Structure formats: structure tokens, C-alpha cells
Short mmCIF file of the N, C-alpha and C atoms (twelve columns), coordinates in Angstrom:
data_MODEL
# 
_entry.id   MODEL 
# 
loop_
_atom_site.group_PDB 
_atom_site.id 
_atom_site.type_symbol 
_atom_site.label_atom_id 
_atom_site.label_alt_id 
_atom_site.label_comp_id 
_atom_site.label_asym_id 
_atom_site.label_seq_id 
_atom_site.Cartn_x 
_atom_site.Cartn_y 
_atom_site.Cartn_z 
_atom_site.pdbx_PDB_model_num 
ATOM 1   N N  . UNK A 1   -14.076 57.571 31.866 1 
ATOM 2   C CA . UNK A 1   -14.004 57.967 33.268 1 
ATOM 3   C C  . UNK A 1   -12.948 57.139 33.995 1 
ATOM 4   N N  . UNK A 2   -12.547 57.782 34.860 1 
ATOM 5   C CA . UNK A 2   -11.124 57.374 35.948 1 
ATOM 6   C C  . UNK A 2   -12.640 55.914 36.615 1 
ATOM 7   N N  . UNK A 3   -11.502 55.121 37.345 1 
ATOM 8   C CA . UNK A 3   -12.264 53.921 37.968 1 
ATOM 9   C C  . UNK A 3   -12.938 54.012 39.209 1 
ATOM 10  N N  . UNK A 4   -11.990 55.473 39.768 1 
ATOM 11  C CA . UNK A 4   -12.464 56.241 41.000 1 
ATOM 12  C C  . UNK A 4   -13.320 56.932 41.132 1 
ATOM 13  N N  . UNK A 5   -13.586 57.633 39.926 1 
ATOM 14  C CA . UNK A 5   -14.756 58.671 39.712 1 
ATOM 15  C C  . UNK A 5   -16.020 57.650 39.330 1 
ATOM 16  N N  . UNK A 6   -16.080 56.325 39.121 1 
ATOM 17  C CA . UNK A 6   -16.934 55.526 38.754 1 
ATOM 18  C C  . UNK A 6   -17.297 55.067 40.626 1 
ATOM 19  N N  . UNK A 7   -16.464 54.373 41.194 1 
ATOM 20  C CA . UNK A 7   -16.369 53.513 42.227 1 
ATOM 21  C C  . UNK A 7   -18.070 53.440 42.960 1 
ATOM 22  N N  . UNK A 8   -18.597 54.625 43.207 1 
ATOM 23  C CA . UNK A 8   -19.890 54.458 43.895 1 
ATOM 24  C C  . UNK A 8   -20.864 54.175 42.624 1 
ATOM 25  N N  . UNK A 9   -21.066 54.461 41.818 1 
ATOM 26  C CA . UNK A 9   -21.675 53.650 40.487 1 
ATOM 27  C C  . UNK A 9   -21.831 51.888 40.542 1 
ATOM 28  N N  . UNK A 10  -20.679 51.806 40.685 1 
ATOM 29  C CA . UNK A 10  -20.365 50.322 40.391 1 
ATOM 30  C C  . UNK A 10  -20.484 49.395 41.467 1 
ATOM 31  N N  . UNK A 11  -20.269 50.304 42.726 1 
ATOM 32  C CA . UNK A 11  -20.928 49.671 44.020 1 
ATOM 33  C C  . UNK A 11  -22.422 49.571 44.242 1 
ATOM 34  N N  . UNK A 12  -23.127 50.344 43.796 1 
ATOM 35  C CA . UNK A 12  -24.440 50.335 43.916 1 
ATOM 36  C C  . UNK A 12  -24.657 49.065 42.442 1 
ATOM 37  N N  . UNK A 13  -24.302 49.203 41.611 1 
ATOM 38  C CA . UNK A 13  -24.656 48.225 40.667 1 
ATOM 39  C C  . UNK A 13  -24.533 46.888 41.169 1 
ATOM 40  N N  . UNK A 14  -22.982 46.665 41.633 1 
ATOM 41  C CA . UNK A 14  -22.714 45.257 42.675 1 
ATOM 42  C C  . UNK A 14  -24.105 45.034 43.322 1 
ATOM 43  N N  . UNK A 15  -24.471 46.080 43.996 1 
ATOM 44  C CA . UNK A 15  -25.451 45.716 45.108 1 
ATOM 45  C C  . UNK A 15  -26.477 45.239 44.764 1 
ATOM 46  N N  . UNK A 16  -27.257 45.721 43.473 1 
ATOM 47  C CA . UNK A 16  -28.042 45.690 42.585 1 
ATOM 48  C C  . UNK A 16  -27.975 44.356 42.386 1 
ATOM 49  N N  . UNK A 17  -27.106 44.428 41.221 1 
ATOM 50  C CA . UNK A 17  -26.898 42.373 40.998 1 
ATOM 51  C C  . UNK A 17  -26.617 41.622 42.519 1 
ATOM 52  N N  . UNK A 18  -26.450 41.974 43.187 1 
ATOM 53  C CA . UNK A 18  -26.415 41.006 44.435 1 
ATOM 54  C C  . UNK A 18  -27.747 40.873 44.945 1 
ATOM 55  N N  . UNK A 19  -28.586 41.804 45.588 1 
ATOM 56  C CA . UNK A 19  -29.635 41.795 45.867 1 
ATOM 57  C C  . UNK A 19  -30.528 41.322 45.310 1 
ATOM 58  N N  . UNK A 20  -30.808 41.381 43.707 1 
ATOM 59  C CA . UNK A 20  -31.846 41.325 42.913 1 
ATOM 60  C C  . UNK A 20  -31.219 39.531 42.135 1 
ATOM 61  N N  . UNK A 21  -30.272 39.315 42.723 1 
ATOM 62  C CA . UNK A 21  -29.803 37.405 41.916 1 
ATOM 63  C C  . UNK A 21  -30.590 36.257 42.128 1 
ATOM 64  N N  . UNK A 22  -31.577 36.195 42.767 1 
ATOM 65  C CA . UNK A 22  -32.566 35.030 42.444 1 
ATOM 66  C C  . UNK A 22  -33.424 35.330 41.174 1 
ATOM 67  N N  . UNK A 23  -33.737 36.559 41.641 1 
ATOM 68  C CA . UNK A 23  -34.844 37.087 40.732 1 
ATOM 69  C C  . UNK A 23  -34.473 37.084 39.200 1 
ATOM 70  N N  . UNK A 24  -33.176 37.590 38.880 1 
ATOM 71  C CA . UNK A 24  -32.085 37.842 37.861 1 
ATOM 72  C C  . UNK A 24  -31.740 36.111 37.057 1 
ATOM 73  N N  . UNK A 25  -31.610 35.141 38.197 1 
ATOM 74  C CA . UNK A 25  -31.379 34.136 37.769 1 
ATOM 75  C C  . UNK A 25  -32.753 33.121 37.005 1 
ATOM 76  N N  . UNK A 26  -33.824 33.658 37.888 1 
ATOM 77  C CA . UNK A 26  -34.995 32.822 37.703 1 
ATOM 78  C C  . UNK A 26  -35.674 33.860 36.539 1 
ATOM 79  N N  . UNK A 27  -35.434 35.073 36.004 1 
ATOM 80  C CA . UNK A 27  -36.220 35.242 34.963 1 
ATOM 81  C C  . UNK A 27  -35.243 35.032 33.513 1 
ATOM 82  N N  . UNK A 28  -33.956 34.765 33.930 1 
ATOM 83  C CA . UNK A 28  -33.159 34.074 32.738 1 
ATOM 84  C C  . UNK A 28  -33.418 32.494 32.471 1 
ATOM 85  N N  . UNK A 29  -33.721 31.888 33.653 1 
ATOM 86  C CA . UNK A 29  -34.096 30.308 33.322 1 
ATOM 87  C C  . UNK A 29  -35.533 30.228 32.629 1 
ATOM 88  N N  . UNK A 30  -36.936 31.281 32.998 1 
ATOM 89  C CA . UNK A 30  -38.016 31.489 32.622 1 
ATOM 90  C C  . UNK A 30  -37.841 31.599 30.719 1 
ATOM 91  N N  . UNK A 31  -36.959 32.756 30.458 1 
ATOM 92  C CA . UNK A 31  -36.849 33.285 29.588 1 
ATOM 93  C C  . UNK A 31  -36.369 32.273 27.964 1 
ATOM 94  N N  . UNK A 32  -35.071 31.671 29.003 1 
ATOM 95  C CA . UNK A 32  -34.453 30.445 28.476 1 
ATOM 96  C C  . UNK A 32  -35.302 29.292 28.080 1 
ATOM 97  N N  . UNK A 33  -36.389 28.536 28.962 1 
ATOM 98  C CA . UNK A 33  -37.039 27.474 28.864 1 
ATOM 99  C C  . UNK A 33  -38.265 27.933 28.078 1 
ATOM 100 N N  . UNK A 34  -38.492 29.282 28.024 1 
ATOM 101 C CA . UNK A 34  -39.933 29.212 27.051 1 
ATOM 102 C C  . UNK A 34  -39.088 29.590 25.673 1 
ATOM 103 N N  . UNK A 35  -38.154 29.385 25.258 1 
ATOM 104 C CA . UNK A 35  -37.596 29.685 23.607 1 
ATOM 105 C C  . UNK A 35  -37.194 28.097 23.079 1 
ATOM 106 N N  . UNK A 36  -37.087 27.081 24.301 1 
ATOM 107 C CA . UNK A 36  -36.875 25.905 24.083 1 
ATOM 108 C C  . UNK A 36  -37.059 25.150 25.745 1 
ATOM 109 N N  . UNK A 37  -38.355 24.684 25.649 1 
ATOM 110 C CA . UNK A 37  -38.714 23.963 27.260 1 
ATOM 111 C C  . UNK A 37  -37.650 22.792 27.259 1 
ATOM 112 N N  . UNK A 38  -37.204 22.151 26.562 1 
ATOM 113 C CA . UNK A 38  -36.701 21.055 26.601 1 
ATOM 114 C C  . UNK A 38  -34.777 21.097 26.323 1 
ATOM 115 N N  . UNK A 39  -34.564 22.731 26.518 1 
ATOM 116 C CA . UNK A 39  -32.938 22.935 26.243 1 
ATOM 117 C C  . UNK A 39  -32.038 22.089 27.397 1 
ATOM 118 N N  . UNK A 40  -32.356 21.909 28.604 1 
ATOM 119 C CA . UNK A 40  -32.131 21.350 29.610 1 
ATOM 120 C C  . UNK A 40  -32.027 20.112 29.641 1 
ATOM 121 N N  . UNK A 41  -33.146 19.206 29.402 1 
ATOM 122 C CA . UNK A 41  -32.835 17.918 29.502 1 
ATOM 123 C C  . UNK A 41  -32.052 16.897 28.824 1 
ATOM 124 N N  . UNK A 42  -31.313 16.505 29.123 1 
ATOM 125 C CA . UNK A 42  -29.982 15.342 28.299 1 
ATOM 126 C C  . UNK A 42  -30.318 14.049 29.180 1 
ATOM 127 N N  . UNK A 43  -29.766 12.872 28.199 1 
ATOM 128 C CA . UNK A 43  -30.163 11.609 28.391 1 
ATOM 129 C C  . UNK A 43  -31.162 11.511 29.379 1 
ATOM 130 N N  . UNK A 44  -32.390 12.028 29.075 1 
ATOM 131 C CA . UNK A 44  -34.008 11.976 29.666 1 
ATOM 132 C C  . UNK A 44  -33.701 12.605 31.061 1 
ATOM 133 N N  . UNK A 45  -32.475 13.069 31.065 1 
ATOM 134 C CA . UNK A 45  -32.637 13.762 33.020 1 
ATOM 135 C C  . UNK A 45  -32.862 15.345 32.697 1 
ATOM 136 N N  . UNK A 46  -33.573 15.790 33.512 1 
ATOM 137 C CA . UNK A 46  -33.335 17.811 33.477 1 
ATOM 138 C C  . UNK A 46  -32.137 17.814 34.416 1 
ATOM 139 N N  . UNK A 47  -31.403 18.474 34.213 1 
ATOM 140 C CA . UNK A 47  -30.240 19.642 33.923 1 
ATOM 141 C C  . UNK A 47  -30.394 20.438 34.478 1 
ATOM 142 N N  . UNK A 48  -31.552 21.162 34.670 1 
ATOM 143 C CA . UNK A 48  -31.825 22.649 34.845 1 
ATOM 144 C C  . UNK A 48  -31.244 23.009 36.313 1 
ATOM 145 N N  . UNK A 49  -31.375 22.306 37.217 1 
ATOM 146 C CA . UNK A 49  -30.681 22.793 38.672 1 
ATOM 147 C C  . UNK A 49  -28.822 22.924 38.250 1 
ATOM 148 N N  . UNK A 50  -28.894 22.333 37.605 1 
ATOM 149 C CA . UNK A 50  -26.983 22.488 37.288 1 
ATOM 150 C C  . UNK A 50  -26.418 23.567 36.283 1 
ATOM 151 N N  . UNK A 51  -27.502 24.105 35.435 1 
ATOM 152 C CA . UNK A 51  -27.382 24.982 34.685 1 
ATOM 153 C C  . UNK A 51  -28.108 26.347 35.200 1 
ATOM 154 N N  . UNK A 52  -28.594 26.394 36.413 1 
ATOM 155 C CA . UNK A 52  -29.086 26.971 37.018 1 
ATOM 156 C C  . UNK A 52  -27.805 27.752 38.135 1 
ATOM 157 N N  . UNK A 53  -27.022 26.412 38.406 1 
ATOM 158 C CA . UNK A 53  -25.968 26.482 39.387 1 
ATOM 159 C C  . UNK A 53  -24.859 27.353 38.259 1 
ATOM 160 N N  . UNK A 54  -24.432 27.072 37.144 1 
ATOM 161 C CA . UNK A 54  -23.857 27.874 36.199 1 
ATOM 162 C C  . UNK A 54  -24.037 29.080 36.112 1 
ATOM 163 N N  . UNK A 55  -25.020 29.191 35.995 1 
ATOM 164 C CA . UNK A 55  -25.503 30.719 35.647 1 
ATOM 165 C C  . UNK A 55  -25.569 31.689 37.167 1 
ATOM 166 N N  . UNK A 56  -25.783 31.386 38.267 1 
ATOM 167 C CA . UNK A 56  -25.703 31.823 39.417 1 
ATOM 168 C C  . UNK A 56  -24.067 31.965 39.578 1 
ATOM 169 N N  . UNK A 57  -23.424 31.164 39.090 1 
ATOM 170 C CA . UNK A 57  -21.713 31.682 39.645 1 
ATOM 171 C C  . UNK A 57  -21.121 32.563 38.315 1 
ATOM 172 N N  . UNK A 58  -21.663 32.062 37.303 1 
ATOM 173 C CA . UNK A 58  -21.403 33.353 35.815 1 
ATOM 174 C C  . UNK A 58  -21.656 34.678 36.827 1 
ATOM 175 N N  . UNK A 59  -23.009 34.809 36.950 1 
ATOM 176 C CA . UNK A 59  -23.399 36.066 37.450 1 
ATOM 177 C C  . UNK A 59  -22.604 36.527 38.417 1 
ATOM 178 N N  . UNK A 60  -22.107 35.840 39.264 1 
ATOM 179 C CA . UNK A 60  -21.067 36.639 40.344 1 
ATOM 180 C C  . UNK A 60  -19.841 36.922 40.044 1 
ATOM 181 N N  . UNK A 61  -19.491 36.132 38.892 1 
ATOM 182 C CA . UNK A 61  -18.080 36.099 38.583 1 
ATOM 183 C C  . UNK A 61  -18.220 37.875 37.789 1 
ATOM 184 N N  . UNK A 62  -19.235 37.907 36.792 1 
ATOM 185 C CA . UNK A 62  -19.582 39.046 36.281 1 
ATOM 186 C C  . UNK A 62  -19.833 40.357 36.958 1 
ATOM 187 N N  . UNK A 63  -20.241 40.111 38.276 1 
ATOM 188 C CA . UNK A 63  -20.684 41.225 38.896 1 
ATOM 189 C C  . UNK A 63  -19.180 41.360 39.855 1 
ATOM 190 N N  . UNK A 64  -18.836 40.642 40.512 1 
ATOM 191 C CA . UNK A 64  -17.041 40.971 40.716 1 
ATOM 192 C C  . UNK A 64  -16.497 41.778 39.579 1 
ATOM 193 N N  . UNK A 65  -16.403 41.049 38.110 1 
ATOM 194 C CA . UNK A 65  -15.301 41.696 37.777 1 
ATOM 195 C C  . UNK A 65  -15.723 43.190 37.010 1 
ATOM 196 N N  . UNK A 66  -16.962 43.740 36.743 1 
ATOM 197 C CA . UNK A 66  -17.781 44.791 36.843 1 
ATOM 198 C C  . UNK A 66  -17.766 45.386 37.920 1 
ATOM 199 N N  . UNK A 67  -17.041 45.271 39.153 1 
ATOM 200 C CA . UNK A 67  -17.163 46.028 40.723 1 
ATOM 201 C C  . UNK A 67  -15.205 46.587 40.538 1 
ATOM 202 N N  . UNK A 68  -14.747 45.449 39.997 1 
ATOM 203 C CA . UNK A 68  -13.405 45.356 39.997 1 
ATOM 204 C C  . UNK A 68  -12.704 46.189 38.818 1 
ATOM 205 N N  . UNK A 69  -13.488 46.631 38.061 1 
ATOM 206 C CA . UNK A 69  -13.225 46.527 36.566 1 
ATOM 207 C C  . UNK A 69  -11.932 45.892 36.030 1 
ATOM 208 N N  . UNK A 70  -12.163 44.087 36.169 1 
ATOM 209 C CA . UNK A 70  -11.512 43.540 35.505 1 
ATOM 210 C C  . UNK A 70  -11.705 42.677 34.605 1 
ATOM 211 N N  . UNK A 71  -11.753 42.085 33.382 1 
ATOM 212 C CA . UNK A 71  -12.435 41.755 32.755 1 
ATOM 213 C C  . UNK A 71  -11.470 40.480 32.469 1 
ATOM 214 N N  . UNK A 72  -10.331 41.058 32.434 1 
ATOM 215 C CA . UNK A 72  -9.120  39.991 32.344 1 
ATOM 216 C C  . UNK A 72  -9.346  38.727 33.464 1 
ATOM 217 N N  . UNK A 73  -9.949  39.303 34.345 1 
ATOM 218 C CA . UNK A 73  -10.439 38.283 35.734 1 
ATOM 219 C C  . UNK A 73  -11.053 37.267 35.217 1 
ATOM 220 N N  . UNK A 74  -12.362 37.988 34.963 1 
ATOM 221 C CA . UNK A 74  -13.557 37.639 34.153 1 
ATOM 222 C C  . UNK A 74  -12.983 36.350 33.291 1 
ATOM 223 N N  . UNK A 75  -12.409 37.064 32.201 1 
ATOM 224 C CA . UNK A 75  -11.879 35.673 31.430 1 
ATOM 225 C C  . UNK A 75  -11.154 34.249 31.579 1 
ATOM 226 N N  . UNK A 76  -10.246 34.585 33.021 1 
ATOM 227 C CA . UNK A 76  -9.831  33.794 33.528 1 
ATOM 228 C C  . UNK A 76  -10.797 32.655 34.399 1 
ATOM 229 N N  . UNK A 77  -11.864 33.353 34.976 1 
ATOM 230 C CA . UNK A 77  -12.831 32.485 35.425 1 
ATOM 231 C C  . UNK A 77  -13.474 31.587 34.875 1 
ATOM 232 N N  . UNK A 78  -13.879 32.382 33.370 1 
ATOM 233 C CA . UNK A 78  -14.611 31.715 32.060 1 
ATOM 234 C C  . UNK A 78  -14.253 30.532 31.375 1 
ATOM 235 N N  . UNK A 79  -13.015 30.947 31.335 1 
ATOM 236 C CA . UNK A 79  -12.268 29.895 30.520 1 
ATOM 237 C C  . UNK A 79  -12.448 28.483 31.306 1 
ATOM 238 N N  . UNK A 80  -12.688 28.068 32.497 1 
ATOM 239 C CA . UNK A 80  -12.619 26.568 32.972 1 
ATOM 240 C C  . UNK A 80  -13.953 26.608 32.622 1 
ATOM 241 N N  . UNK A 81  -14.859 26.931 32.925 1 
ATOM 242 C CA . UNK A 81  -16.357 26.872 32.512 1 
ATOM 243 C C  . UNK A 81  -16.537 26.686 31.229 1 
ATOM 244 N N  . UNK A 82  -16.207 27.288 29.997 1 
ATOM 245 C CA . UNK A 82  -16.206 27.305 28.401 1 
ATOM 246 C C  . UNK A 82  -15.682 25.289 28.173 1 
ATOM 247 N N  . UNK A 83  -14.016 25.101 28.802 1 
ATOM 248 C CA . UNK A 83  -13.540 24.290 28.316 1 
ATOM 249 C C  . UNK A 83  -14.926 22.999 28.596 1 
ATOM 250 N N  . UNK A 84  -15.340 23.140 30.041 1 
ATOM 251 C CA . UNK A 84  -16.258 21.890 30.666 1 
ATOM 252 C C  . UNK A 84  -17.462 22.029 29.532 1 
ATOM 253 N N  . UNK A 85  -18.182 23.281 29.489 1 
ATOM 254 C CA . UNK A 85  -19.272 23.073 28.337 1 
ATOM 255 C C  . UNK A 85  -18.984 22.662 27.200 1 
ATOM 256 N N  . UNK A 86  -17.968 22.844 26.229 1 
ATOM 257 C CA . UNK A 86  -17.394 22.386 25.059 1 
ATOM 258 C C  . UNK A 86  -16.823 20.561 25.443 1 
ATOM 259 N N  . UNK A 87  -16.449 20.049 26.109 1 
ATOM 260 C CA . UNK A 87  -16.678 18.849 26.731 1 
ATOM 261 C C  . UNK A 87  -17.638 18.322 26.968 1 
ATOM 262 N N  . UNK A 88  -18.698 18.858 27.430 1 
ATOM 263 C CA . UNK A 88  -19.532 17.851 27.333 1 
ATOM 264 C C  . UNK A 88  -20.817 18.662 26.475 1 
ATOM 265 N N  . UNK A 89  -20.188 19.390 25.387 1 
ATOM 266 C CA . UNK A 89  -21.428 19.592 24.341 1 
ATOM 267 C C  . UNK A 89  -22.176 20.265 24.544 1 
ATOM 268 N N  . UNK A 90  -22.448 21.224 25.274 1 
ATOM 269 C CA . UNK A 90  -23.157 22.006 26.005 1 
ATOM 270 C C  . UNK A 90  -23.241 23.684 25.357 1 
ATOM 271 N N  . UNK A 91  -23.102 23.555 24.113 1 
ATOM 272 C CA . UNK A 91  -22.918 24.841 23.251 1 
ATOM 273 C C  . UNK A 91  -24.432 25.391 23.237 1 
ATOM 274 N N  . UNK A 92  -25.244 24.774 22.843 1 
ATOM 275 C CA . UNK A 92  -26.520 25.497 22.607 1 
ATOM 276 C C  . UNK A 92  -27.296 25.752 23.527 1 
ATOM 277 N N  . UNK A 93  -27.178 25.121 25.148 1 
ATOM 278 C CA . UNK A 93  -27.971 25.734 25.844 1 
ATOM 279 C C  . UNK A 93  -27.641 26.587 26.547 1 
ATOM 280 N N  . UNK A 94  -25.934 26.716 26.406 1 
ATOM 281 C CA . UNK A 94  -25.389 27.869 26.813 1 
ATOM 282 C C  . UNK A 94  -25.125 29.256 26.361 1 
ATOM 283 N N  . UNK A 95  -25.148 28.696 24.658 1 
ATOM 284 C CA . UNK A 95  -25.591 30.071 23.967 1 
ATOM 285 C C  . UNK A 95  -27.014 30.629 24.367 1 
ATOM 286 N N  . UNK A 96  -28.148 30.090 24.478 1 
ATOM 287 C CA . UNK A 96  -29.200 30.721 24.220 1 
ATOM 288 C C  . UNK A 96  -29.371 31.003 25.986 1 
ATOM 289 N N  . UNK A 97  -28.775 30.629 26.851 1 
ATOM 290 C CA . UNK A 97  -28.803 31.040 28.270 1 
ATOM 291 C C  . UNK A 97  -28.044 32.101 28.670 1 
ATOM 292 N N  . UNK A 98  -26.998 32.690 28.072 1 
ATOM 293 C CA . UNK A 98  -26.394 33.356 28.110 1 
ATOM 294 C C  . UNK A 98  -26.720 34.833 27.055 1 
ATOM 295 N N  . UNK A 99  -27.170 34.526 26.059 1 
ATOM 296 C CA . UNK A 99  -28.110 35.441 25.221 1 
ATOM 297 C C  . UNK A 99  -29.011 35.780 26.092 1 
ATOM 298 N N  . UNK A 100 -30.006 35.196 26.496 1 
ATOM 299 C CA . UNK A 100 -30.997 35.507 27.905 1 
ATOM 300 C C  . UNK A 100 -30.570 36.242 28.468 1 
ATOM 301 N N  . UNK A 101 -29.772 35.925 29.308 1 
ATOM 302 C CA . UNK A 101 -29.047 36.837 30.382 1 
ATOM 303 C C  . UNK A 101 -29.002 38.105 29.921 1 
ATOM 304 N N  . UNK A 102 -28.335 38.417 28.911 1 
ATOM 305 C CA . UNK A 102 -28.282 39.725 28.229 1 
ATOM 306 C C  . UNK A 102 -29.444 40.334 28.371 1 
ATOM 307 N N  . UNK A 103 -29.896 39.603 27.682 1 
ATOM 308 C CA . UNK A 103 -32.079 40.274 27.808 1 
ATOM 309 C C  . UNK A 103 -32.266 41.084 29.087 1 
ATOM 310 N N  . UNK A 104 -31.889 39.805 29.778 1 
ATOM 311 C CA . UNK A 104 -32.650 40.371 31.274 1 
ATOM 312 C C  . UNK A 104 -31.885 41.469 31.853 1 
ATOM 313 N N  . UNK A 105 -30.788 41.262 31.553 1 
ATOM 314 C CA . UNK A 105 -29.814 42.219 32.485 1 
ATOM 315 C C  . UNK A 105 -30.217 43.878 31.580 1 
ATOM 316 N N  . UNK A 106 -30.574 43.616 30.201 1 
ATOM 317 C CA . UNK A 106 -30.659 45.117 29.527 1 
ATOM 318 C C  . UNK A 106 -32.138 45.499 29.586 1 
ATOM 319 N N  . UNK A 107 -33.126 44.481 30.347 1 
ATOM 320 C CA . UNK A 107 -34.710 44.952 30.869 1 
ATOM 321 C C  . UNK A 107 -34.176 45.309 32.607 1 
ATOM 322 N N  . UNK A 108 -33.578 45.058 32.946 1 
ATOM 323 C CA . UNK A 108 -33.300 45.009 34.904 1 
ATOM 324 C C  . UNK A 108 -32.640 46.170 34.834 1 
ATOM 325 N N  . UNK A 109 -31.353 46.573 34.572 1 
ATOM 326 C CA . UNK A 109 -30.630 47.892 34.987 1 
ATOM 327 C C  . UNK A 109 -30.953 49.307 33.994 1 
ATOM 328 N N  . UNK A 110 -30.397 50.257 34.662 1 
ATOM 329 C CA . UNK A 110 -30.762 51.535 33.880 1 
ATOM 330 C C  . UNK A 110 -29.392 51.485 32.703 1 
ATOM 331 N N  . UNK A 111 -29.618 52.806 31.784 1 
ATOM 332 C CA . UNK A 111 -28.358 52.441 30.752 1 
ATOM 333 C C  . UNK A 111 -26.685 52.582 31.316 1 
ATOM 334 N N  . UNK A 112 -26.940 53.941 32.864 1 
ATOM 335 C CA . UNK A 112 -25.744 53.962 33.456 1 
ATOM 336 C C  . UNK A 112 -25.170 52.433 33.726 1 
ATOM 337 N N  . UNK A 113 -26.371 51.534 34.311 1 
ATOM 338 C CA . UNK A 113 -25.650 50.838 35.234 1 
ATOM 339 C C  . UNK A 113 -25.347 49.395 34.111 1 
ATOM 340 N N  . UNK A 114 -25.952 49.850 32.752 1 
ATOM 341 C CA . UNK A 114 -25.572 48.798 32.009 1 
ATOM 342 C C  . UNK A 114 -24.041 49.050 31.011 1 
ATOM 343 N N  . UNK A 115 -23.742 50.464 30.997 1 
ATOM 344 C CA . UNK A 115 -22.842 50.596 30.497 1 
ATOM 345 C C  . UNK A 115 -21.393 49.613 31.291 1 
ATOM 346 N N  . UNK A 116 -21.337 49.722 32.493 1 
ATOM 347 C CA . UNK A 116 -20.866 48.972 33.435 1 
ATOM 348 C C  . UNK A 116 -20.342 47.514 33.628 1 
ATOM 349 N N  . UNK A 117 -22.330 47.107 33.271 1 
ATOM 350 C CA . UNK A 117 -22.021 45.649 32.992 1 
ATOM 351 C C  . UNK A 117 -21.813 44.624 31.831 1 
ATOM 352 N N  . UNK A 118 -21.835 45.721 30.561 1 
ATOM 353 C CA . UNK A 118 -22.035 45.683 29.369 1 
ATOM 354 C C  . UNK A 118 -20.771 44.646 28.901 1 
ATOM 355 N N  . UNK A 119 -19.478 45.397 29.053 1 
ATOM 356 C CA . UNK A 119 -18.813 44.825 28.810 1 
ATOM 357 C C  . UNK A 119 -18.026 43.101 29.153 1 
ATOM 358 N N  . UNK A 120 -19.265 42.916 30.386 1 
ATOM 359 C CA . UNK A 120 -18.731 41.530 31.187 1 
ATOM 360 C C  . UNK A 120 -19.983 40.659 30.658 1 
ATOM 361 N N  . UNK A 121 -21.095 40.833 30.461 1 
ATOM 362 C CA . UNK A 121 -21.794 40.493 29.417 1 
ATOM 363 C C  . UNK A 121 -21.340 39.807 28.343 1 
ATOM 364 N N  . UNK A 122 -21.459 40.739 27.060 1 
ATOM 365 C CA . UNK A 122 -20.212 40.688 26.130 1 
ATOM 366 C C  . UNK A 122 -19.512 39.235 25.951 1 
ATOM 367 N N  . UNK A 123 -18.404 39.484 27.131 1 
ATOM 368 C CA . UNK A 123 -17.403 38.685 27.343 1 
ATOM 369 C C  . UNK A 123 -17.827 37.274 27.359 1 
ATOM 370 N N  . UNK A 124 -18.803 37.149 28.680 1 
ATOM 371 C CA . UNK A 124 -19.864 35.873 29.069 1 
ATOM 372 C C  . UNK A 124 -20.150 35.435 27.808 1 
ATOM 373 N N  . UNK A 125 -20.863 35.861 27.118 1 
ATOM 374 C CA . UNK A 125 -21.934 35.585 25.734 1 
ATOM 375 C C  . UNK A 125 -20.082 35.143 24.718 1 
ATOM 376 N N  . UNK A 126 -19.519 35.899 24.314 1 
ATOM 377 C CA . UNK A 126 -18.781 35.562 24.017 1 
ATOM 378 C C  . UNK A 126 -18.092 33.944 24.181 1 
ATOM 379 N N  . UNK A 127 -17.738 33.830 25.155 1 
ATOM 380 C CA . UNK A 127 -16.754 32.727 25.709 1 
ATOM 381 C C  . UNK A 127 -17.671 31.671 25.951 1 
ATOM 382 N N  . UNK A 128 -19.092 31.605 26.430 1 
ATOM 383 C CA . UNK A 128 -19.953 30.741 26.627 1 
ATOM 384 C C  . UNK A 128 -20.827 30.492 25.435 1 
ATOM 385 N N  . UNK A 129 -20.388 30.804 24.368 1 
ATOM 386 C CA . UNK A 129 -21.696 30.611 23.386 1 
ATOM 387 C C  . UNK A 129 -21.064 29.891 22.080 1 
# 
């Protein structure tokens, strides 16, 4: 499909992930911490508000470039985020937080509105894992 013949699709999806992002964020941290309660905490501190803060700007960056259909965006955003987790070691709780995400996002939207976000997904899980 043309990007135009999509445009109200993808606006209502935006809206969707905008509206529904606490909820979106807090059943990926739920989801995340019961496959490993303890993925979060490093040198005896929890994490979780900062990986919490991650995943809340993933999600927007994702739902922009799913409104935008740009994905090339997407990657450009990713990439400073990937380099900081690979710095400070942060591979496995970002794989399995980002796997989550997937979960939730393919229990939350219908298949239209996942075809959409499918591919920025993908990408996320990709580059973050």
C-alpha cells in the first residue's frame, strides 16, 4: 500500500501507542521481571526506573517512526542506545525486555495495526538484543 492510503491507519495506531504507553510500558516491565525478577539489579542497586526510562523512549522512537514510516529514523535513534547498552553490558536485560515488548505489543494491537508496527519491532529487538 501507498503511505497515503495507509496515513489514517497509522494515525490511529500512533494514538493507540500513545494513549495506551504506561500501560504498554508497565505490562512489558511485569512481563520482563517475572521471566527473571532480578534482570534489573546490578551492583546490588535496581535499575528498573532507568530501564523503564529506556523502554518508554524505545517506544516513542518506534511509534514515530511507524507514524512516519521510517525505519531508517528508527535506526538512527537506536544506534546511540545499542552502543551505551553494549558499554555497559547490558545485553541480556535488553534482549529479554525487548523480546517482551514484542509479546505485548502482538497481545495489545489488532493484526492491521501490527502489521504497521511489526517492522519497528523487528528492528528494536534486533539492534537491542
Amino acid at each position: 500500500k501507498d503511505y497515503l492510503e495507509e496515513i489514517d491507519k497509522r494515525i490511529q495506531t500512533y494514538d493507540k501507542i500513545r494513549n495506551n504507553e504506561d500501560k504498554l510500558i508497565e505490562q512489558i516491565g511485569v512481563k520482563t521481571k517475572s521471566k527473571n525478577p532480578y534482570l534489573f539489579d546490578k551492583y546490588g542497586k535496581d535499575l528498573s526506573s532507568i530501564c523503564e526510562r529506556d523502554r518508554r523512549h524505545t517506544m516513542r522512537f518506534l511509534a514515530t517512526a511507524m507514524l512516519f514510516n521510517e525505519t531508517d529514523k528508527l535506526r538512527h535513534k537506536l544506534l546511540w542506545q545499542s552502543i551505551i547498552m553494549r558499554a555497559f553490558k547490558d545485553e541480556n536485560p535488553s534482549n529479554l525486555t525487548y523480546q517482551m515488548m514484542g509479546e505485548v505489543m502482538n497481545e495489545q494491537f489488532n493484526d492491521e495495526e501490527m502489521k504497521l508496527i511489526k517492522p519497528g519491532v523487528q528492528l528494536v529487538q534486533t539492534m537491542l538484543s
